[in-house]
Amino acid sequence: MKVLLITPPMTQLNTPYPATAYLTGFLKLHGYAAVQRDLAIDLILKLFSRSGLEALFNQLEDNYAEIDDEDLPDSIYHFLANYTQYYQCIDAVIGFLQGKDPSLAIRISSRRFLPEGPQFETLEQMEEINSEVLAQAFGLLGVQDKAKYLATLFINDIAAVIKEGVDPYFEVSRYAERLAASNPSFDDLCTALHPTEPNYSETIIAQLMQQYLAEESPQVLAISVPFPGNMLGALQAAKYCKQHNPDIKIILGGGFVNTELRALKEPRLFEFIDYVCLDDGERPLLTLLENIQGQSDQLYRTYLLEAGQVVFKTSTELHDIAQKEVGTPDYTGLPVDKYLSLCEMLNPMHRIWSDGRWNKITIAHGCYWAKCSFCDISLDYIGHYDDAGADITLQRIKTLIAQTGQTGFHFVDEAAPPKALFALAIKLIEQDIVITWWGNIRFEKTFTPEKCQLLADSGCIAISGGLEVASDRLLDLMQKGVSVAQVARITKAFADAGVLVHAYLMYGFPSQTEQETVDALEYVRQLMQQGCIQSAYWHRFAATIHSPVGLNPEAYGIELIANENVLFAENDINYIDSVQTDHEMLGLGLKKALYNYMHNTGFEYPASFWFDNEVGESSVAEDYIEGCLF
């Protein structure tokens, strides 16, 4: 039996999303003919090409034939007015971002080669504040990186034209996210799947699916949906398959499915697919394939349609496959030389997510801590911890280097376990294996300066971790298991070892006051000024039905507003907080301040400066973080 696994649009453009590679390696281990395609990158390469821009130009000419130039959106006006230059540049820019034509960097960096549309206005605004912003970011010889940043703005200009002009669902890293995310009804997706006129991107998705099916002739199509912004693309691909190859069985799984479709009741979904599998895909997929072939009547964590009703079937006799036995990810079939390394921000840590080709690998399944009250710890992908061991991880690293020719690794653990990291680092050093790696951790006390240096010596270039609300009271309430002072010391130890640090930040947690939010910003200001962290991102807290906050709201002083008539997706849940704080206003200030900090400006202003409304001054001592370090 042949299985085709695909990643639907959209995901990050610099490296393959790992789900299909994991499952391809696993299925081959069990004797299946497994092949894979990345529909997301293939769609991007179709759109961002000379033929793609020609089709876009013609569509825009049709759509806006009756509209005067002055009434056109800025992005579309600039594209149409400078189309010849866009057309001339696009293939060369894509080749450059794929690493195939580094000499083009000199022309791009000159600021005379690319048409500079509305996306370049942010750069102009920064230059008004600091005329040397690019020189400071890239120096006199940083031509490649400067060109990559400018080329990314060029790509974003075209993406804005596609979104505003021909496909309102389109974004570079997500596609129609709002139609699926925590949407209790399937109506919005169903409407998008039955358009009155052909959808621009869906037309290209259909062409690619036709190509895949002709090349591979699979009996099963397995689609991994990691995020809400992949769901429409997944169903558009499935729709084509159902219309033109109805005998192919279609299976849906992935992170979005595992989190939000756990109480699925919507029969209309099965107009496009046959099965939905939850949680780790190995055992459910293996059992389902045996069932399809008539080798077994069992199913494991699988939804299907029977007599017009959605039913869930599982088996108590089966169990998930241990991390040691899932095999090594297999990237065969993915165009590893065609991904685009982008530079979306003038920040060395932040760019790692979008720049470089990373082999994705897991050291341990789940989270060894699994206590944070904002996290979905009741779900298997977090709550079930299973360590593969350093020896097996090392062998998988060697296999992937041999297969891909790439020595960059992203450890995609929920939180990489310190002991396993230390053991792996020692083995990498002892065996003279040179890799470059980064991953997510908890800021544990075990990361001493000596251990941080060990990890750096093994190839660690960056780590990310949660500082969350940056308030000791709230960190204790959410059972994070760290304090602000501890995070300061651990992050400084990593930074001193030459490792970049990214902090996940949160605001709007239940009972968080305005004063605590202002104080949190002051902690972050000092942490960045002291060189403890180089990059960060503020997330607005959202209560979810699978987290301790959602499962036990009384303990956090909130009252849940129950979701009604849930037939499709459910994860986020609204609530009433006993402490009233204007988190919307505060969030804008937090993000404005952080944007400046990450560009190494604005540290001289007090935390209160960044908020539109008057707020109290920070109560944090100006040398608090410095005092934690010395």
mmCIF file of N, CA and C in Angstrom, residues 120-241:
data_model
loop_
_atom_site.group_PDB
_atom_site.id
_atom_site.type_symbol
_atom_site.label_atom_id
_atom_site.label_comp_id
_atom_site.label_asym_id
_atom_site.label_seq_id
_atom_site.Cartn_x
_atom_site.Cartn_y
_atom_site.Cartn_z
ATOM 1 N N PHE A 120 8.487 48.446 2.633
ATOM 2 C CA PHE A 120 9.756 49.111 2.936
ATOM 3 C C PHE A 120 9.554 50.365 3.789
ATOM 4 N N GLU A 121 8.288 50.752 4.003
ATOM 5 C CA GLU A 121 8.033 51.956 4.783
ATOM 6 C C GLU A 121 8.503 51.812 6.222
ATOM 7 N N THR A 122 8.423 50.591 6.765
ATOM 8 C CA THR A 122 8.909 50.366 8.128
ATOM 9 C C THR A 122 10.396 50.679 8.226
ATOM 10 N N LEU A 123 11.136 50.256 7.205
ATOM 11 C CA LEU A 123 12.567 50.546 7.176
ATOM 12 C C LEU A 123 12.809 52.056 7.105
ATOM 13 N N GLU A 124 12.011 52.734 6.299
ATOM 14 C CA GLU A 124 12.161 54.183 6.186
ATOM 15 C C GLU A 124 11.866 54.876 7.520
ATOM 16 N N GLN A 125 10.865 54.372 8.235
ATOM 17 C CA GLN A 125 10.537 54.946 9.546
ATOM 18 C C GLN A 125 11.689 54.746 10.522
ATOM 19 N N MET A 126 12.306 53.567 10.477
ATOM 20 C CA MET A 126 13.449 53.318 11.353
ATOM 21 C C MET A 126 14.619 54.216 10.976
ATOM 22 N N GLU A 127 14.789 54.439 9.685
ATOM 23 C CA GLU A 127 15.902 55.288 9.238
ATOM 24 C C GLU A 127 15.691 56.749 9.625
ATOM 25 N N GLU A 128 14.423 57.159 9.773
ATOM 26 C CA GLU A 128 14.157 58.518 10.233
ATOM 27 C C GLU A 128 14.636 58.694 11.673
ATOM 28 N N ILE A 129 14.504 57.617 12.469
ATOM 29 C CA ILE A 129 14.959 57.654 13.855
ATOM 30 C C ILE A 129 16.470 57.497 13.924
ATOM 31 N N ASN A 130 16.983 56.600 13.085
ATOM 32 C CA ASN A 130 18.416 56.311 13.094
ATOM 33 C C ASN A 130 18.854 56.071 11.659
ATOM 34 N N SER A 131 19.520 57.027 11.072
ATOM 35 C CA SER A 131 19.905 56.932 9.658
ATOM 36 C C SER A 131 20.891 55.808 9.401
ATOM 37 N N GLU A 132 21.532 55.305 10.461
ATOM 38 C CA GLU A 132 22.525 54.254 10.307
ATOM 39 C C GLU A 132 21.974 52.887 10.698
ATOM 40 N N VAL A 133 20.636 52.721 10.683
ATOM 41 C CA VAL A 133 20.049 51.491 11.205
ATOM 42 C C VAL A 133 20.545 50.253 10.455
ATOM 43 N N LEU A 134 20.641 50.322 9.127
ATOM 44 C CA LEU A 134 21.118 49.163 8.371
ATOM 45 C C LEU A 134 22.612 48.949 8.585
ATOM 46 N N ALA A 135 23.357 50.022 8.650
ATOM 47 C CA ALA A 135 24.806 49.898 8.868
ATOM 48 C C ALA A 135 25.081 49.287 10.236
ATOM 49 N N GLN A 136 24.306 49.702 11.241
ATOM 50 C CA GLN A 136 24.492 49.143 12.578
ATOM 51 C C GLN A 136 24.074 47.685 12.631
ATOM 52 N N ALA A 137 23.032 47.334 11.877
ATOM 53 C CA ALA A 137 22.542 45.957 11.900
ATOM 54 C C ALA A 137 23.478 45.010 11.163
ATOM 55 N N PHE A 138 24.059 45.462 10.045
ATOM 56 C CA PHE A 138 24.811 44.549 9.187
ATOM 57 C C PHE A 138 26.288 44.930 9.027
ATOM 58 N N GLY A 139 26.675 46.103 9.508
ATOM 59 C CA GLY A 139 28.065 46.505 9.370
ATOM 60 C C GLY A 139 28.413 46.826 7.924
ATOM 61 N N LEU A 140 29.672 47.015 7.667
ATOM 62 C CA LEU A 140 30.119 47.376 6.318
ATOM 63 C C LEU A 140 30.206 46.166 5.404
ATOM 64 N N LEU A 141 30.378 44.965 5.970
ATOM 65 C CA LEU A 141 30.588 43.776 5.140
ATOM 66 C C LEU A 141 29.427 42.786 5.199
ATOM 67 N N GLY A 142 28.374 43.123 5.916
ATOM 68 C CA GLY A 142 27.258 42.182 6.038
ATOM 69 C C GLY A 142 26.319 42.232 4.855
ATOM 70 N N VAL A 143 26.879 42.104 3.660
ATOM 71 C CA VAL A 143 26.097 42.282 2.428
ATOM 72 C C VAL A 143 25.043 41.192 2.273
ATOM 73 N N GLN A 144 25.400 39.941 2.547
ATOM 74 C CA GLN A 144 24.458 38.842 2.360
ATOM 75 C C GLN A 144 23.232 39.012 3.248
ATOM 76 N N ASP A 145 23.458 39.315 4.518
ATOM 77 C CA ASP A 145 22.343 39.459 5.448
ATOM 78 C C ASP A 145 21.493 40.680 5.124
ATOM 79 N N LYS A 146 22.146 41.778 4.759
ATOM 80 C CA LYS A 146 21.397 42.974 4.373
ATOM 81 C C LYS A 146 20.524 42.679 3.156
ATOM 82 N N ALA A 147 21.068 41.992 2.179
ATOM 83 C CA ALA A 147 20.313 41.657 0.971
ATOM 84 C C ALA A 147 19.153 40.725 1.302
ATOM 85 N N LYS A 148 19.385 39.808 2.219
ATOM 86 C CA LYS A 148 18.325 38.874 2.608
ATOM 87 C C LYS A 148 17.167 39.624 3.272
ATOM 88 N N TYR A 149 17.492 40.605 4.083
ATOM 89 C CA TYR A 149 16.460 41.422 4.735
ATOM 90 C C TYR A 149 15.661 42.213 3.691
ATOM 91 N N LEU A 150 16.349 42.846 2.758
ATOM 92 C CA LEU A 150 15.662 43.621 1.715
ATOM 93 C C LEU A 150 14.841 42.707 0.802
ATOM 94 N N ALA A 151 15.370 41.550 0.484
ATOM 95 C CA ALA A 151 14.640 40.597 -0.357
ATOM 96 C C ALA A 151 13.385 40.099 0.353
ATOM 97 N N THR A 152 13.452 39.969 1.678
ATOM 98 C CA THR A 152 12.277 39.554 2.445
ATOM 99 C C THR A 152 11.190 40.618 2.377
ATOM 100 N N LEU A 153 11.561 41.883 2.464
ATOM 101 C CA LEU A 153 10.585 42.966 2.311
ATOM 102 C C LEU A 153 9.945 42.910 0.919
ATOM 103 N N PHE A 154 10.734 42.612 -0.096
ATOM 104 C CA PHE A 154 10.248 42.464 -1.468
ATOM 105 C C PHE A 154 9.203 41.347 -1.550
ATOM 106 N N ILE A 155 9.502 40.206 -0.931
ATOM 107 C CA ILE A 155 8.552 39.078 -0.905
ATOM 108 C C ILE A 155 7.272 39.486 -0.177
ATOM 109 N N ASN A 156 7.413 40.206 0.929
ATOM 110 C CA ASN A 156 6.239 40.635 1.692
ATOM 111 C C ASN A 156 5.384 41.616 0.906
ATOM 112 N N ASP A 157 6.023 42.440 0.073
ATOM 113 C CA ASP A 157 5.253 43.331 -0.800
ATOM 114 C C ASP A 157 4.341 42.535 -1.733
ATOM 115 N N ILE A 158 4.898 41.510 -2.353
ATOM 116 C CA ILE A 158 4.102 40.698 -3.281
ATOM 117 C C ILE A 158 3.013 39.936 -2.525
ATOM 118 N N ALA A 159 3.344 39.443 -1.324
ATOM 119 C CA ALA A 159 2.343 38.738 -0.518
ATOM 120 C C ALA A 159 1.163 39.649 -0.191
ATOM 121 N N ALA A 160 1.450 40.908 0.090
ATOM 122 C CA ALA A 160 0.377 41.863 0.373
ATOM 123 C C ALA A 160 -0.498 42.090 -0.855
ATOM 124 N N VAL A 161 0.116 42.090 -2.045
ATOM 125 C CA VAL A 161 -0.648 42.248 -3.288
ATOM 126 C C VAL A 161 -1.592 41.053 -3.478
ATOM 127 N N ILE A 162 -1.075 39.851 -3.230
ATOM 128 C CA ILE A 162 -1.908 38.651 -3.373
ATOM 129 C C ILE A 162 -3.083 38.711 -2.406
ATOM 130 N N LYS A 163 -2.815 39.087 -1.153
ATOM 131 C CA LYS A 163 -3.865 39.121 -0.136
ATOM 132 C C LYS A 163 -4.912 40.180 -0.436
ATOM 133 N N GLU A 164 -4.463 41.373 -0.796
ATOM 134 C CA GLU A 164 -5.402 42.473 -1.028
ATOM 135 C C GLU A 164 -6.076 42.395 -2.383
ATOM 136 N N GLY A 165 -5.398 41.738 -3.340
ATOM 137 C CA GLY A 165 -5.907 41.791 -4.710
ATOM 138 C C GLY A 165 -6.647 40.573 -5.206
ATOM 139 N N VAL A 166 -6.215 39.356 -4.779
ATOM 140 C CA VAL A 166 -6.822 38.169 -5.401
ATOM 141 C C VAL A 166 -7.213 37.078 -4.413
ATOM 142 N N ASP A 167 -6.644 37.078 -3.199
ATOM 143 C CA ASP A 167 -6.955 36.003 -2.256
ATOM 144 C C ASP A 167 -6.871 36.542 -0.831
ATOM 145 N N PRO A 168 -8.003 36.914 -0.236
ATOM 146 C CA PRO A 168 -7.993 37.529 1.104
ATOM 147 C C PRO A 168 -7.505 36.589 2.200
ATOM 148 N N TYR A 169 -7.437 35.288 1.916
ATOM 149 C CA TYR A 169 -6.983 34.329 2.920
ATOM 150 C C TYR A 169 -5.458 34.207 2.971
ATOM 151 N N PHE A 170 -4.775 34.760 1.989
ATOM 152 C CA PHE A 170 -3.352 34.459 1.816
ATOM 153 C C PHE A 170 -2.459 35.255 2.768
ATOM 154 N N GLU A 171 -1.526 34.547 3.399
ATOM 155 C CA GLU A 171 -0.396 35.146 4.104
ATOM 156 C C GLU A 171 0.781 34.212 3.908
ATOM 157 N N VAL A 172 1.990 34.748 4.073
ATOM 158 C CA VAL A 172 3.181 33.953 3.787
ATOM 159 C C VAL A 172 3.301 32.750 4.714
ATOM 160 N N SER A 173 2.924 32.902 5.982
ATOM 161 C CA SER A 173 3.120 31.805 6.933
ATOM 162 C C SER A 173 1.832 31.192 7.452
ATOM 163 N N ARG A 174 0.692 31.655 6.962
ATOM 164 C CA ARG A 174 -0.585 31.053 7.369
ATOM 165 C C ARG A 174 -1.598 31.313 6.266
ATOM 166 N N TYR A 175 -2.677 30.524 6.293
ATOM 167 C CA TYR A 175 -3.651 30.612 5.209
ATOM 168 C C TYR A 175 -5.051 30.433 5.803
ATOM 169 N N ALA A 176 -5.830 31.506 5.782
ATOM 170 C CA ALA A 176 -7.213 31.475 6.277
ATOM 171 C C ALA A 176 -7.302 30.993 7.725
ATOM 172 N N GLU A 177 -6.371 31.467 8.559
ATOM 173 C CA GLU A 177 -6.300 30.996 9.944
ATOM 174 C C GLU A 177 -7.602 31.232 10.707
ATOM 175 N N ARG A 178 -8.223 32.390 10.510
ATOM 176 C CA ARG A 178 -9.399 32.752 11.299
ATOM 177 C C ARG A 178 -10.597 31.848 11.013
ATOM 178 N N LEU A 179 -10.604 31.169 9.871
ATOM 179 C CA LEU A 179 -11.735 30.298 9.543
ATOM 180 C C LEU A 179 -11.767 29.045 10.404
ATOM 181 N N ALA A 180 -10.608 28.654 10.932
ATOM 182 C CA ALA A 180 -10.519 27.389 11.654
ATOM 183 C C ALA A 180 -10.261 27.545 13.143
ATOM 184 N N ALA A 181 -9.510 28.558 13.552
ATOM 185 C CA ALA A 181 -9.039 28.646 14.937
ATOM 186 C C ALA A 181 -10.193 28.772 15.924
ATOM 187 N N SER A 182 -10.335 27.769 16.778
ATOM 188 C CA SER A 182 -11.356 27.757 17.829
ATOM 189 C C SER A 182 -12.736 28.131 17.289
ATOM 190 N N ASN A 183 -13.034 27.720 16.083
ATOM 191 C CA ASN A 183 -14.328 28.027 15.468
ATOM 192 C C ASN A 183 -15.280 26.863 15.722
ATOM 193 N N PRO A 184 -16.308 27.057 16.542
ATOM 194 C CA PRO A 184 -17.207 25.942 16.865
ATOM 195 C C PRO A 184 -18.025 25.457 15.677
ATOM 196 N N SER A 185 -18.117 26.304 14.651
ATOM 197 C CA SER A 185 -18.915 25.965 13.473
ATOM 198 C C SER A 185 -18.019 25.707 12.261
ATOM 199 N N PHE A 186 -18.437 24.790 11.428
ATOM 200 C CA PHE A 186 -17.742 24.486 10.182
ATOM 201 C C PHE A 186 -18.225 25.387 9.045
ATOM 202 N N ASP A 187 -19.188 26.254 9.324
ATOM 203 C CA ASP A 187 -19.831 27.042 8.268
ATOM 204 C C ASP A 187 -18.834 27.879 7.468
ATOM 205 N N ASP A 188 -17.927 28.567 8.148
ATOM 206 C CA ASP A 188 -17.000 29.458 7.447
ATOM 207 C C ASP A 188 -16.093 28.675 6.504
ATOM 208 N N LEU A 189 -15.554 27.565 6.974
ATOM 209 C CA LEU A 189 -14.710 26.738 6.114
ATOM 210 C C LEU A 189 -15.522 26.154 4.970
ATOM 211 N N CYS A 190 -16.734 25.725 5.267
ATOM 212 C CA CYS A 190 -17.584 25.116 4.237
ATOM 213 C C CYS A 190 -17.887 26.129 3.130
ATOM 214 N N THR A 191 -18.161 27.355 3.517
ATOM 215 C CA THR A 191 -18.413 28.407 2.524
ATOM 216 C C THR A 191 -17.178 28.643 1.657
ATOM 217 N N ALA A 192 -16.005 28.685 2.308
ATOM 218 C CA ALA A 192 -14.761 28.908 1.563
ATOM 219 C C ALA A 192 -14.459 27.750 0.620
ATOM 220 N N LEU A 193 -14.932 26.557 0.963
ATOM 221 C CA LEU A 193 -14.684 25.378 0.136
ATOM 222 C C LEU A 193 -15.681 25.236 -1.008
ATOM 223 N N HIS A 194 -16.720 26.066 -0.991
ATOM 224 C CA HIS A 194 -17.705 26.065 -2.083
ATOM 225 C C HIS A 194 -17.866 27.486 -2.618
ATOM 226 N N PRO A 195 -16.790 28.075 -3.161
ATOM 227 C CA PRO A 195 -16.850 29.470 -3.614
ATOM 228 C C PRO A 195 -17.702 29.619 -4.870
ATOM 229 N N THR A 196 -18.233 30.814 -5.052
ATOM 230 C CA THR A 196 -19.008 31.079 -6.268
ATOM 231 C C THR A 196 -18.088 31.181 -7.482
ATOM 232 N N GLU A 197 -16.850 31.633 -7.243
ATOM 233 C CA GLU A 197 -15.837 31.682 -8.292
ATOM 234 C C GLU A 197 -14.590 30.964 -7.795
ATOM 235 N N PRO A 198 -13.806 30.392 -8.692
ATOM 236 C CA PRO A 198 -12.611 29.651 -8.264
ATOM 237 C C PRO A 198 -11.674 30.523 -7.428
ATOM 238 N N ASN A 199 -11.224 29.986 -6.310
ATOM 239 C CA ASN A 199 -10.266 30.685 -5.454
ATOM 240 C C ASN A 199 -8.891 30.691 -6.123
ATOM 241 N N TYR A 200 -8.219 31.833 -6.047
ATOM 242 C CA TYR A 200 -6.947 31.993 -6.756
ATOM 243 C C TYR A 200 -5.915 30.952 -6.322
ATOM 244 N N SER A 201 -5.682 30.853 -5.027
ATOM 245 C CA SER A 201 -4.685 29.898 -4.540
ATOM 246 C C SER A 201 -5.157 28.461 -4.710
ATOM 247 N N GLU A 202 -6.445 28.222 -4.525
ATOM 248 C CA GLU A 202 -6.953 26.851 -4.646
ATOM 249 C C GLU A 202 -6.740 26.303 -6.060
ATOM 250 N N THR A 203 -6.810 27.157 -7.048
ATOM 251 C CA THR A 203 -6.569 26.718 -8.421
ATOM 252 C C THR A 203 -5.169 26.134 -8.569
ATOM 253 N N ILE A 204 -4.196 26.787 -7.934
ATOM 254 C CA ILE A 204 -2.813 26.292 -8.001
ATOM 255 C C ILE A 204 -2.656 25.044 -7.140
ATOM 256 N N ILE A 205 -3.328 25.016 -5.987
ATOM 257 C CA ILE A 205 -3.301 23.811 -5.141
ATOM 258 C C ILE A 205 -3.830 22.612 -5.933
ATOM 259 N N ALA A 206 -4.894 22.806 -6.692
ATOM 260 C CA ALA A 206 -5.453 21.719 -7.497
ATOM 261 C C ALA A 206 -4.454 21.242 -8.547
ATOM 262 N N GLN A 207 -3.747 22.173 -9.178
ATOM 263 C CA GLN A 207 -2.736 21.792 -10.172
ATOM 264 C C GLN A 207 -1.628 20.955 -9.535
ATOM 265 N N LEU A 208 -1.205 21.357 -8.358
ATOM 266 C CA LEU A 208 -0.143 20.617 -7.668
ATOM 267 C C LEU A 208 -0.622 19.243 -7.225
ATOM 268 N N MET A 209 -1.857 19.164 -6.719
ATOM 269 C CA MET A 209 -2.396 17.865 -6.313
ATOM 270 C C MET A 209 -2.521 16.927 -7.509
ATOM 271 N N GLN A 210 -2.941 17.467 -8.638
ATOM 272 C CA GLN A 210 -3.011 16.663 -9.858
ATOM 273 C C GLN A 210 -1.637 16.086 -10.190
ATOM 274 N N GLN A 211 -0.617 16.909 -10.057
ATOM 275 C CA GLN A 211 0.754 16.474 -10.326
ATOM 276 C C GLN A 211 1.189 15.389 -9.336
ATOM 277 N N TYR A 212 0.934 15.590 -8.035
ATOM 278 C CA TYR A 212 1.345 14.619 -7.023
ATOM 279 C C TYR A 212 0.691 13.255 -7.258
ATOM 280 N N LEU A 213 -0.614 13.277 -7.502
ATOM 281 C CA LEU A 213 -1.342 12.024 -7.656
ATOM 282 C C LEU A 213 -0.918 11.289 -8.922
ATOM 283 N N ALA A 214 -0.623 12.040 -9.981
ATOM 284 C CA ALA A 214 -0.156 11.404 -11.214
ATOM 285 C C ALA A 214 1.220 10.784 -11.019
ATOM 286 N N GLU A 215 2.076 11.454 -10.245
ATOM 287 C CA GLU A 215 3.433 10.957 -10.029
ATOM 288 C C GLU A 215 3.461 9.738 -9.115
ATOM 289 N N GLU A 216 2.597 9.683 -8.122
ATOM 290 C CA GLU A 216 2.724 8.675 -7.071
ATOM 291 C C GLU A 216 1.633 7.606 -7.055
ATOM 292 N N SER A 217 0.437 7.898 -7.563
ATOM 293 C CA SER A 217 -0.684 6.942 -7.563
ATOM 294 C C SER A 217 -0.871 6.277 -6.196
ATOM 295 N N PRO A 218 -1.088 7.083 -5.141
ATOM 296 C CA PRO A 218 -1.234 6.500 -3.799
ATOM 297 C C PRO A 218 -2.621 5.900 -3.585
ATOM 298 N N GLN A 219 -2.710 4.982 -2.629
ATOM 299 C CA GLN A 219 -4.009 4.480 -2.179
ATOM 300 C C GLN A 219 -4.535 5.278 -0.991
ATOM 301 N N VAL A 220 -3.612 5.941 -0.294
ATOM 302 C CA VAL A 220 -3.972 6.721 0.896
ATOM 303 C C VAL A 220 -3.293 8.086 0.820
ATOM 304 N N LEU A 221 -4.042 9.133 1.168
ATOM 305 C CA LEU A 221 -3.499 10.475 1.296
ATOM 306 C C LEU A 221 -3.600 10.880 2.754
ATOM 307 N N ALA A 222 -2.472 11.153 3.396
ATOM 308 C CA ALA A 222 -2.441 11.577 4.805
ATOM 309 C C ALA A 222 -2.001 13.029 4.866
ATOM 310 N N ILE A 223 -2.820 13.865 5.480
ATOM 311 C CA ILE A 223 -2.568 15.307 5.517
ATOM 312 C C ILE A 223 -2.359 15.725 6.968
ATOM 313 N N SER A 224 -1.193 16.325 7.240
ATOM 314 C CA SER A 224 -0.906 16.825 8.577
ATOM 315 C C SER A 224 -1.258 18.305 8.651
ATOM 316 N N VAL A 225 -2.061 18.663 9.646
ATOM 317 C CA VAL A 225 -2.525 20.043 9.818
ATOM 318 C C VAL A 225 -1.955 20.574 11.134
ATOM 319 N N PRO A 226 -0.776 21.176 11.110
ATOM 320 C CA PRO A 226 -0.155 21.585 12.371
ATOM 321 C C PRO A 226 -0.817 22.783 13.036
ATOM 322 N N PHE A 227 -1.391 23.696 12.232
ATOM 323 C CA PHE A 227 -1.924 24.945 12.781
ATOM 324 C C PHE A 227 -3.269 25.274 12.130
ATOM 325 N N PRO A 228 -4.057 26.162 12.753
ATOM 326 C CA PRO A 228 -5.321 26.566 12.124
ATOM 327 C C PRO A 228 -5.122 27.109 10.715
ATOM 328 N N GLY A 229 -3.983 27.787 10.491
ATOM 329 C CA GLY A 229 -3.698 28.357 9.179
ATOM 330 C C GLY A 229 -3.303 27.347 8.131
ATOM 331 N N ASN A 230 -3.459 26.054 8.414
ATOM 332 C CA ASN A 230 -3.242 24.997 7.426
ATOM 333 C C ASN A 230 -4.533 24.284 7.040
ATOM 334 N N MET A 231 -5.617 24.569 7.768
ATOM 335 C CA MET A 231 -6.824 23.756 7.620
ATOM 336 C C MET A 231 -7.510 23.961 6.278
ATOM 337 N N LEU A 232 -7.674 25.201 5.831
ATOM 338 C CA LEU A 232 -8.348 25.414 4.552
ATOM 339 C C LEU A 232 -7.544 24.789 3.422
ATOM 340 N N GLY A 233 -6.229 25.001 3.416
ATOM 341 C CA GLY A 233 -5.394 24.400 2.368
ATOM 342 C C GLY A 233 -5.477 22.882 2.381
ATOM 343 N N ALA A 234 -5.535 22.297 3.567
ATOM 344 C CA ALA A 234 -5.657 20.841 3.677
ATOM 345 C C ALA A 234 -6.948 20.357 3.035
ATOM 346 N N LEU A 235 -8.038 21.046 3.327
ATOM 347 C CA LEU A 235 -9.328 20.608 2.796
ATOM 348 C C LEU A 235 -9.471 20.926 1.311
ATOM 349 N N GLN A 236 -8.816 21.970 0.836
ATOM 350 C CA GLN A 236 -8.816 22.229 -0.607
ATOM 351 C C GLN A 236 -8.073 21.117 -1.352
ATOM 352 N N ALA A 237 -6.974 20.653 -0.783
ATOM 353 C CA ALA A 237 -6.240 19.536 -1.385
ATOM 354 C C ALA A 237 -7.076 18.265 -1.346
ATOM 355 N N ALA A 238 -7.719 18.025 -0.197
ATOM 356 C CA ALA A 238 -8.570 16.837 -0.061
ATOM 357 C C ALA A 238 -9.765 16.903 -1.011
ATOM 358 N N LYS A 239 -10.314 18.084 -1.176
ATOM 359 C CA LYS A 239 -11.456 18.277 -2.081
ATOM 360 C C LYS A 239 -11.095 17.865 -3.504
ATOM 361 N N TYR A 240 -9.924 18.300 -3.977
ATOM 362 C CA TYR A 240 -9.498 17.909 -5.318
ATOM 363 C C TYR A 240 -9.382 16.390 -5.419
ATOM 364 N N CYS A 241 -8.793 15.791 -4.412
ATOM 365 C CA CYS A 241 -8.599 14.340 -4.422
ATOM 366 C C CYS A 241 -9.937 13.607 -4.453
#
